[in-house]
GROMACS .gro file of C-alpha atoms in nm:
model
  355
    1UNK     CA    1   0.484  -1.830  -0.339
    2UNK     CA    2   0.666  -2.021  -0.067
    3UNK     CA    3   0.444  -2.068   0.243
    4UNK     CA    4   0.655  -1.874   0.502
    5UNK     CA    5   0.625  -1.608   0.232
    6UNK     CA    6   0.274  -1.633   0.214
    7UNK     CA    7   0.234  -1.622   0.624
    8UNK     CA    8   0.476  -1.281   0.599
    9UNK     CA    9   0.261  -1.128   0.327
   10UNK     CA   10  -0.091  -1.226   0.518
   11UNK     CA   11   0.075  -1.061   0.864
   12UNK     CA   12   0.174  -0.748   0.675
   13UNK     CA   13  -0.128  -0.745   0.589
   14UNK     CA   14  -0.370  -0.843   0.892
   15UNK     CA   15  -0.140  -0.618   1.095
   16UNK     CA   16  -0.327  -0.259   1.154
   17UNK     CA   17  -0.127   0.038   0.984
   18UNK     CA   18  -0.407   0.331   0.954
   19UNK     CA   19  -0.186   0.637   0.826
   20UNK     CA   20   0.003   0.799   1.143
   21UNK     CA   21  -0.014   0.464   1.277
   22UNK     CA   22   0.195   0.264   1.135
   23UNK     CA   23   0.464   0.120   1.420
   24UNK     CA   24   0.290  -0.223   1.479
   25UNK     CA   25   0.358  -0.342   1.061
   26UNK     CA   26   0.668  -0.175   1.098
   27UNK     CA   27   0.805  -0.380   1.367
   28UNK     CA   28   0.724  -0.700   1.137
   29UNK     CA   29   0.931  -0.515   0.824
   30UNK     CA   30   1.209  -0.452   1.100
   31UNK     CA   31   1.249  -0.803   1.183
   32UNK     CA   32   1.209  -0.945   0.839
   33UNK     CA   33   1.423  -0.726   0.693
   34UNK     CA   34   1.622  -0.712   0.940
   35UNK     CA   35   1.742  -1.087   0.836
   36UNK     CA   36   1.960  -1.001   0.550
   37UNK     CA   37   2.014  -0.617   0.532
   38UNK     CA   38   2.318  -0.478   0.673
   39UNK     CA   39   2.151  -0.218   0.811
   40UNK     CA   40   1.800  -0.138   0.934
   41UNK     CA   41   1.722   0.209   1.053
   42UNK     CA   42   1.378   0.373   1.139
   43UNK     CA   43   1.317   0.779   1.065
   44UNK     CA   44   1.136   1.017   1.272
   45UNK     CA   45   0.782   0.987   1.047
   46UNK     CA   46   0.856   0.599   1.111
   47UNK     CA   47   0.966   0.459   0.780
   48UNK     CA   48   1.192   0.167   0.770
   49UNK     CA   49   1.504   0.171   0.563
   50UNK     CA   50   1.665  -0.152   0.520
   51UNK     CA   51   2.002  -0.072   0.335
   52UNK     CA   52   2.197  -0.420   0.148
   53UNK     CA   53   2.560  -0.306   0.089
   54UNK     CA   54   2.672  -0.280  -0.275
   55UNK     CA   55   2.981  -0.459  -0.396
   56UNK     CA   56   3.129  -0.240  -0.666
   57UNK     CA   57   3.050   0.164  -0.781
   58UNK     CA   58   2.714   0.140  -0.919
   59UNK     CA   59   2.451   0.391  -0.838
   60UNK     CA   60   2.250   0.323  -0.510
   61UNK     CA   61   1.899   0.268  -0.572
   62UNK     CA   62   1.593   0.280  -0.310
   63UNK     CA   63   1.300   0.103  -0.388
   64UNK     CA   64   0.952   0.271  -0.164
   65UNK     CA   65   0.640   0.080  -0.086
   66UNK     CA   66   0.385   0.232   0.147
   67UNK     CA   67   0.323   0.081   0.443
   68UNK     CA   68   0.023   0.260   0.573
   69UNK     CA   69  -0.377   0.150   0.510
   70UNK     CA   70  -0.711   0.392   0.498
   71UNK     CA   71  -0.929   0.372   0.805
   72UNK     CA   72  -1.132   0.564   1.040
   73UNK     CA   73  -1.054   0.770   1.364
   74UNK     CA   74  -1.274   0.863   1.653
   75UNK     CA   75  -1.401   1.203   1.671
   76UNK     CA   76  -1.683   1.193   1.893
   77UNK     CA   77  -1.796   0.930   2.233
   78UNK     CA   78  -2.190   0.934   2.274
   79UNK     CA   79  -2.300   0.914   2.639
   80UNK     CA   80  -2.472   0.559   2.544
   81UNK     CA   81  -2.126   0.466   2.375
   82UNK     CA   82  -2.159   0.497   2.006
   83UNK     CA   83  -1.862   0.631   1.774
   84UNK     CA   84  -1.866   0.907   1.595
   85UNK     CA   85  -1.570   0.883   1.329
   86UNK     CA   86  -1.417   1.067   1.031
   87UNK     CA   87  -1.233   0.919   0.733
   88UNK     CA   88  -0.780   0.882   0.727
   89UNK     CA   89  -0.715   0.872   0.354
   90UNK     CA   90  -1.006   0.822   0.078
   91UNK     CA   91  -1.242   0.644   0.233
   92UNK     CA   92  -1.584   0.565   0.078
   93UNK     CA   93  -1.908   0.624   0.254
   94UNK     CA   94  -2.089   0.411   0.048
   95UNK     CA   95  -1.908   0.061   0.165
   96UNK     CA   96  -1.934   0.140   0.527
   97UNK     CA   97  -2.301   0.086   0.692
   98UNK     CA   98  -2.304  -0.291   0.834
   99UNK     CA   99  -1.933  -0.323   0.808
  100UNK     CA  100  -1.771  -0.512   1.085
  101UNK     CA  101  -1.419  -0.265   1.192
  102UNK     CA  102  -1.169  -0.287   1.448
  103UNK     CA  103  -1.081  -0.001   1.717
  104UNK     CA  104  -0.785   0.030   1.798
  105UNK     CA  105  -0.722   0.121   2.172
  106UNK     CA  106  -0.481   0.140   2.442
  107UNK     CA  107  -0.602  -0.141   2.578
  108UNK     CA  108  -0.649  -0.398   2.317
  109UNK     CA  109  -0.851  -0.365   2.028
  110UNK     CA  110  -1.232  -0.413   1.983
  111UNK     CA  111  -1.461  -0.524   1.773
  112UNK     CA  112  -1.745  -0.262   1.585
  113UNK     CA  113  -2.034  -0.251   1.359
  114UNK     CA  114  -2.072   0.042   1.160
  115UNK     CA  115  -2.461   0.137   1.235
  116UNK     CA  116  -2.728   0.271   1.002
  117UNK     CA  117  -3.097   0.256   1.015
  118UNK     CA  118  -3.233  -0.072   0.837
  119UNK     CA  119  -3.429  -0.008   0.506
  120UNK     CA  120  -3.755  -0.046   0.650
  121UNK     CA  121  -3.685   0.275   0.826
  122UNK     CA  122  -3.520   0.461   0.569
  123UNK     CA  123  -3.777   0.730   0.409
  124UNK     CA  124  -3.845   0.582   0.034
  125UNK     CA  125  -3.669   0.881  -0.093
  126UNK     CA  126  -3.339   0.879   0.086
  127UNK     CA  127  -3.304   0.477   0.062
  128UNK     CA  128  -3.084   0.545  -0.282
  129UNK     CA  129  -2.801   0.806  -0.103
  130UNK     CA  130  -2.535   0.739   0.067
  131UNK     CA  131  -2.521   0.825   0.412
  132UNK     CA  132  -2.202   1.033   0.501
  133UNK     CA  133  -1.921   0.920   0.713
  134UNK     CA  134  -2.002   1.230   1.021
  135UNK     CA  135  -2.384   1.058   0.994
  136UNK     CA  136  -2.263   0.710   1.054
  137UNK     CA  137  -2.186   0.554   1.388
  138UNK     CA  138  -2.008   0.235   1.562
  139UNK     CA  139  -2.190  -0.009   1.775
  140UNK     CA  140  -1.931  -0.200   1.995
  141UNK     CA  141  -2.202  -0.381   2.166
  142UNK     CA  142  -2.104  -0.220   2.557
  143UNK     CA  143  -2.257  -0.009   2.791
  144UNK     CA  144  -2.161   0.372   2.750
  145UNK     CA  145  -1.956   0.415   3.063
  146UNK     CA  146  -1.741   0.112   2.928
  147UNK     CA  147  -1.690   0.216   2.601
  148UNK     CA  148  -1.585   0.594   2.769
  149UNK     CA  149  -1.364   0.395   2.957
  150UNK     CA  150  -1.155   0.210   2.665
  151UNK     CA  151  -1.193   0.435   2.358
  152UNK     CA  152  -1.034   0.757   2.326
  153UNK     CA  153  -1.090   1.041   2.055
  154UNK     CA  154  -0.805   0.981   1.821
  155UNK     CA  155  -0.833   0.601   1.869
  156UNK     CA  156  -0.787   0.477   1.538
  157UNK     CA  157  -0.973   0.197   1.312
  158UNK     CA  158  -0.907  -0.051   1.014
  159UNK     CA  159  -1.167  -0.265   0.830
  160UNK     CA  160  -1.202  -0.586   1.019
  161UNK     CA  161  -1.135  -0.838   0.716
  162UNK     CA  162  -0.848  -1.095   0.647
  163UNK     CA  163  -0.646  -1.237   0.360
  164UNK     CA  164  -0.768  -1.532   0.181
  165UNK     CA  165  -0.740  -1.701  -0.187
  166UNK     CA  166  -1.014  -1.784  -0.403
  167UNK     CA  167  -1.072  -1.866  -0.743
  168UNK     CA  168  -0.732  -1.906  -0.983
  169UNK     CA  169  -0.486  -1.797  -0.845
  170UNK     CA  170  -0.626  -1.444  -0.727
  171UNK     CA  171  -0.637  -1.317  -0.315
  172UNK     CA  172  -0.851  -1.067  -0.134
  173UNK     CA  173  -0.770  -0.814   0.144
  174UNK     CA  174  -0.800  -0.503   0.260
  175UNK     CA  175  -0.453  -0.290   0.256
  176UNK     CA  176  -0.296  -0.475  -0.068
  177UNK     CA  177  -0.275  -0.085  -0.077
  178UNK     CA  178   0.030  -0.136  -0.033
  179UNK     CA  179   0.161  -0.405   0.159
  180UNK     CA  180   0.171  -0.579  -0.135
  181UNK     CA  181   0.472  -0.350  -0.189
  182UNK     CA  182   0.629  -0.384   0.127
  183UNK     CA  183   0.660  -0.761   0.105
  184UNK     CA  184   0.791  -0.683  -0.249
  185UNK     CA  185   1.073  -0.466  -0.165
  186UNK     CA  186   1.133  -0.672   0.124
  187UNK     CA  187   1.135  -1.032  -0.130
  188UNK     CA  188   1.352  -0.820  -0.389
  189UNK     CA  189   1.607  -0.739  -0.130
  190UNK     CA  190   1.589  -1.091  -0.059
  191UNK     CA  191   1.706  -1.190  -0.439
  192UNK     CA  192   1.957  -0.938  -0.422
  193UNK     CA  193   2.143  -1.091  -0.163
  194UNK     CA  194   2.103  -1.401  -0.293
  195UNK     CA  195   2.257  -1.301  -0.621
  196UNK     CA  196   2.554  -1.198  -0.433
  197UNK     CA  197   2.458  -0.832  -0.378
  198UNK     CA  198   2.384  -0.523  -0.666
  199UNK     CA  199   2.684  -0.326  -0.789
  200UNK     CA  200   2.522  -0.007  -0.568
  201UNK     CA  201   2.356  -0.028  -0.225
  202UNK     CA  202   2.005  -0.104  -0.232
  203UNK     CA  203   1.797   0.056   0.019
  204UNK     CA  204   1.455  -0.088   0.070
  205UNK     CA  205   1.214   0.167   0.245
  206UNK     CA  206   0.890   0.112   0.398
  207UNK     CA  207   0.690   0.431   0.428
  208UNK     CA  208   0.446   0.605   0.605
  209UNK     CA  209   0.163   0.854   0.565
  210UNK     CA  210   0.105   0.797   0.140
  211UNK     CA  211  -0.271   0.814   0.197
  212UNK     CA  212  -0.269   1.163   0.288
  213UNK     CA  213  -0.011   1.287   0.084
  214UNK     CA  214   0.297   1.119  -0.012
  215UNK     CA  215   0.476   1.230   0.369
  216UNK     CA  216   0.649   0.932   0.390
  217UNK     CA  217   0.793   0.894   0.030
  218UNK     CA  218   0.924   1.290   0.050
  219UNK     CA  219   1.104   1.236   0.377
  220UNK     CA  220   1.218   0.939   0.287
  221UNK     CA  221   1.404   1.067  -0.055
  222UNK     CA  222   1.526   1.317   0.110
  223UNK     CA  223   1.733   1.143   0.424
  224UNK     CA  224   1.796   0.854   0.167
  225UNK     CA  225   1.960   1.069  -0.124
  226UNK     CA  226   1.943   0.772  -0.351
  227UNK     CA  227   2.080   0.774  -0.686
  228UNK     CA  228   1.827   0.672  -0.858
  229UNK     CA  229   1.476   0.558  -0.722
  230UNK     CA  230   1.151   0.307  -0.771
  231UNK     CA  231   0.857   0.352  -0.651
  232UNK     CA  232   0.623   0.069  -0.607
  233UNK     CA  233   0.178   0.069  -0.579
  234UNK     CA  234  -0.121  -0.039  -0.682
  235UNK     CA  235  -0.306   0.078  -1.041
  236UNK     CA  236  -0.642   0.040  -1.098
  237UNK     CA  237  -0.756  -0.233  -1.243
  238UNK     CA  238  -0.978  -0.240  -1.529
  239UNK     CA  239  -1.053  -0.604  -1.600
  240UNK     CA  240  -1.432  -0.584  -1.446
  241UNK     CA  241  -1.741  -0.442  -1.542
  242UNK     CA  242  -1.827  -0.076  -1.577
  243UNK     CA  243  -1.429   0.092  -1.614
  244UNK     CA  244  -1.438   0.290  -1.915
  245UNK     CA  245  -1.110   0.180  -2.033
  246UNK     CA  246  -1.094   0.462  -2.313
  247UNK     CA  247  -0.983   0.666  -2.006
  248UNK     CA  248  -0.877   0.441  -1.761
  249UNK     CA  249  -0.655   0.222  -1.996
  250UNK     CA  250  -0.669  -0.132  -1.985
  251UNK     CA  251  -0.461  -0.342  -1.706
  252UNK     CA  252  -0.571  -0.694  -1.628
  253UNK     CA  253  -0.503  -0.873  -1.309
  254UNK     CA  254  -0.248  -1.181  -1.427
  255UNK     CA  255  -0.075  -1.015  -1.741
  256UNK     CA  256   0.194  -0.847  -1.536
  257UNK     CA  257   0.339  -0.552  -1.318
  258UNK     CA  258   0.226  -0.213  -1.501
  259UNK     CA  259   0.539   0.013  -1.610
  260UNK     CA  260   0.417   0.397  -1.573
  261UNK     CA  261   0.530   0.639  -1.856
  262UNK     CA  262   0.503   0.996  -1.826
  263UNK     CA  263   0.666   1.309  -1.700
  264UNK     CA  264   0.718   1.174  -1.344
  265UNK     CA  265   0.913   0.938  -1.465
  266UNK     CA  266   1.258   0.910  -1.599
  267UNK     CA  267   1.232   0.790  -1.963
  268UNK     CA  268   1.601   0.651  -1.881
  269UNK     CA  269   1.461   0.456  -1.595
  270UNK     CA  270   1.178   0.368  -1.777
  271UNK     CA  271   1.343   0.205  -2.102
  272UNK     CA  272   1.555   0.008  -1.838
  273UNK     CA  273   1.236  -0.148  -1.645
  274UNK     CA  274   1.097  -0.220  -1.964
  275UNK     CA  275   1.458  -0.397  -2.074
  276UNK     CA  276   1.454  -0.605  -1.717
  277UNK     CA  277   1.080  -0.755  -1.827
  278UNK     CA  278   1.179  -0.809  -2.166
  279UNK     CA  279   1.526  -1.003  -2.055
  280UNK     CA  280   1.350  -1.182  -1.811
  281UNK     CA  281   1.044  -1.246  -2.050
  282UNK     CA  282   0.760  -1.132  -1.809
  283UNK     CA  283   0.469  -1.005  -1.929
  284UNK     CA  284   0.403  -0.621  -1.864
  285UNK     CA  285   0.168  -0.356  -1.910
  286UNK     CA  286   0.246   0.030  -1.965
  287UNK     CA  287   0.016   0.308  -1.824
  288UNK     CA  288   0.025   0.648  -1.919
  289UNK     CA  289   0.057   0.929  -1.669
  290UNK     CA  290   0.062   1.289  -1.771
  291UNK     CA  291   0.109   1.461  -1.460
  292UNK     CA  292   0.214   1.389  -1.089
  293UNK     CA  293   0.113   1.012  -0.941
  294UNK     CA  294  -0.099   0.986  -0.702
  295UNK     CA  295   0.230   0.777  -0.542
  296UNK     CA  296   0.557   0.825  -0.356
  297UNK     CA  297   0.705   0.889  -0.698
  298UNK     CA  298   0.538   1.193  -0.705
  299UNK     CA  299   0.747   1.327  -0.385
  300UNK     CA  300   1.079   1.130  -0.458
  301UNK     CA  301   1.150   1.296  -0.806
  302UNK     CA  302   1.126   1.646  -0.650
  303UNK     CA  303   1.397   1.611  -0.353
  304UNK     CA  304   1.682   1.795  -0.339
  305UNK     CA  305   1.852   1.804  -0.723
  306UNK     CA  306   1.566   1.602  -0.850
  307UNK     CA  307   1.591   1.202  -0.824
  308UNK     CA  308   1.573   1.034  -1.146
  309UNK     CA  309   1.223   0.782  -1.059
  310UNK     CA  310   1.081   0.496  -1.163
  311UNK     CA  311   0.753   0.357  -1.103
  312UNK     CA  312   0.593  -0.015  -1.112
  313UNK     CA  313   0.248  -0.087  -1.030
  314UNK     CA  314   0.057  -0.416  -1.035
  315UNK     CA  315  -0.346  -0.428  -1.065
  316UNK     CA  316  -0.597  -0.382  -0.805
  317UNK     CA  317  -0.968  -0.444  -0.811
  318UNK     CA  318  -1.171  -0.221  -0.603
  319UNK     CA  319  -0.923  -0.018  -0.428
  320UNK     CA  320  -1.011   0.110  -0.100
  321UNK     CA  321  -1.299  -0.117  -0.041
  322UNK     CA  322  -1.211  -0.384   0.231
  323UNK     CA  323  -1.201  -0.651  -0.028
  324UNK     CA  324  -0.913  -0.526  -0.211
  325UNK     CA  325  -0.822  -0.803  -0.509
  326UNK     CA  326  -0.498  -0.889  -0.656
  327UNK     CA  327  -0.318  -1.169  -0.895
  328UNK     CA  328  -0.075  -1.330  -0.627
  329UNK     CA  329   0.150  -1.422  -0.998
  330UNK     CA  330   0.198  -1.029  -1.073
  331UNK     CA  331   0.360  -0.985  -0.748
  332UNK     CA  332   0.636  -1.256  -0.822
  333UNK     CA  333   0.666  -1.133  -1.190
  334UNK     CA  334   0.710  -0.774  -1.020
  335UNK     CA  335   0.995  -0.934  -0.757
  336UNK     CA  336   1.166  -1.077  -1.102
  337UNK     CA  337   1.143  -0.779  -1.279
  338UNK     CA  338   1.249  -0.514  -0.981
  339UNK     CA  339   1.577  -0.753  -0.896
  340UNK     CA  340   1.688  -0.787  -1.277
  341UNK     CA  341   1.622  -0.403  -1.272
  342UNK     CA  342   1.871  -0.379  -0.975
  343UNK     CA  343   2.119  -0.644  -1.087
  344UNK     CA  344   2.172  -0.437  -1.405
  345UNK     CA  345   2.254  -0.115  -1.288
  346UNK     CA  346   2.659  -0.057  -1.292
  347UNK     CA  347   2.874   0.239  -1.282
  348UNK     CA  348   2.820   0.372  -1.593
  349UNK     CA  349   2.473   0.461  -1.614
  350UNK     CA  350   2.324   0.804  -1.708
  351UNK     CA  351   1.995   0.852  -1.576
  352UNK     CA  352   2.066   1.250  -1.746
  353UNK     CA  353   1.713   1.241  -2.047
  354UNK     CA  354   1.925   1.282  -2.353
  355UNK     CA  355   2.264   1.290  -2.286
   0.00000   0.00000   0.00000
């Protein structure tokens, strides 16, 4: 990964996006984007879509990434300052008490503590549960009448953590859920251009509001009216102690993007990404999905006439945990594989199952 790649992905992803609040990462996509698209426009939800002109009659193809993270939101102001907060997207309890977070304000944002009682005075019997999020509470470390003066209800929050490498190869972060996939559409309209353009337009879109349903993705479809579609996330990974791979299937960070197969997706689509990896010899993995994804494929293949949908996932250890682990390799094996995907679409494809 080049380094001013690197310093785009770490901003995406140090940039605050809780769902509904997305504009400040969306001005970064806007202006990196906005560097080789033809055209960048921004929808009422607030998704970006970055369209690259096609030079021939191929099929236009839009490839979604979420740009919106988990996080907190202010419900409550005590009169001695502490926050009372509830959960935006699935947030677990049990990875919150002594985490450091950062409000979001108006004015700037601030630095919290998520509070709870030290073991010592925890009752022996209720040391071993988990504390729900409406019982917790955020310390900024002010007086009462300050904090009532900066923090509003509403005021959102995000996990106060950073990017960094470690060990071989591999990163940590919160919100690789799914930045990861914006700077992937973003790098894969990138190769596109620099292959000279697709046959079809490509349309790069950076959505909102996944977390709590997809909102984004189905809006997004919809105003887009692409001809065929890819959807890119995170899968769980299943590489580390206690997954029960029997039902979780087995995806290991560093052996490749994961192809999904299953009635969300178009088998036509799908032999195709698999074809791309193949003729670019990158390793992949296939996971099996018998109903809807919990992605934006789920809404794109249900707009208007139905949108003939791909999806591409890469490994993720401990999603929605602040520490959110990926293989930086899998991401530029994904960029290869989504651009050879693109490159090879032409006029006469039939994304039709069976005919």
């Amino acid at each position: 990964m080049k380094t001013e790649d690197k310093e785009y992905l770490q901003s995406l992803l140090e940039t605050p996006s809780p769902t509904g609040w997305e504009v400040p990462v969306a001005t970064l996509v806007r202006e990196r984007m906005g560097e080789v698209a033809d055209e960048v426009q921004t929808n009422t939800m607030g998704s970006v879509h970055a369209k690259l002109a096609g030079k021939g009659e191929g099929p236009s193809l839009m490839l979604a990434a979420h740009m919106d993270e988990i996080g907190l939101m202010v419900t409550y102001i005590t009169p001695e300052g502490y926050l009372y907060v509830t959960s935006v997207g699935g947030v677990d309890a049990a990875i919150l008490p002594g985490l450091r977070v950062d409000v979001h304000t108006e004015s700037g944002t601030l630095r919290g503590v998520v509070g709870r009682k030290p073991i010592h005075l925890i009752k022996a019997d209720d040391r071993s549960k988990v504390t729900p999020i409406d019982e917790l509470v955020i310390d900024l470390g002010m007086p009462g009448e300050k904090v009532q003066e900066l923090v509003r209800v509403g005021d959102q929050i995000t996990f106060g953590v950073c990017f960094e490498e470690f060990g071989e190869g591999m990163a940590v972060s919160r919100a690789f859920d799914d930045k990861i996939g914006v700077y992937i559409a973003t790098r894969v309209m990138e190769e596109i251009a620099a292959a000279g353009g697709a046959s079809g337009d490509f349309i790069a879109a950076a959505t909102v509001q996944e977390e709590i349903g997809t909102r984004g993705g189905e809006t997004s479809a919809y105003g887009i009216a692409p001809d065929v579609a890819l959807a890119f996330d995170v899968t769980h990974a299943t590489d580390y102690p206690g997954i029960d791979k029997t039902k979780h299937g087995s995806f290991t960070c560093g052996q490749g993007p994961v192809i999904a197969r299953g009635p969300n997706i178009n088998p036509v689509v799908f032999s195709r990404l698999v074809a791309a990896a193949e003729a670019e010899g990158i390793s992949y993995q296939i996971e099996a999905e018998p109903g809807p994804t919990g992605t934006d494929a789920r809404a794109i293949q249900m707009q208007r006439g139905g949108i003939p949908c791909g999806l591409v996932s890469i490994p993720l250890r401990y999603m929605h945990t602040p520490n959110e682990v990926i293989c930086l390799q899998d991401a530029e094996d994904t960029i290869r594989l989504l651009t050879r995907f693109a490159l090879d679409l032409d006029e006469d494809v039939s994304f039709v199952p069976g005919v």
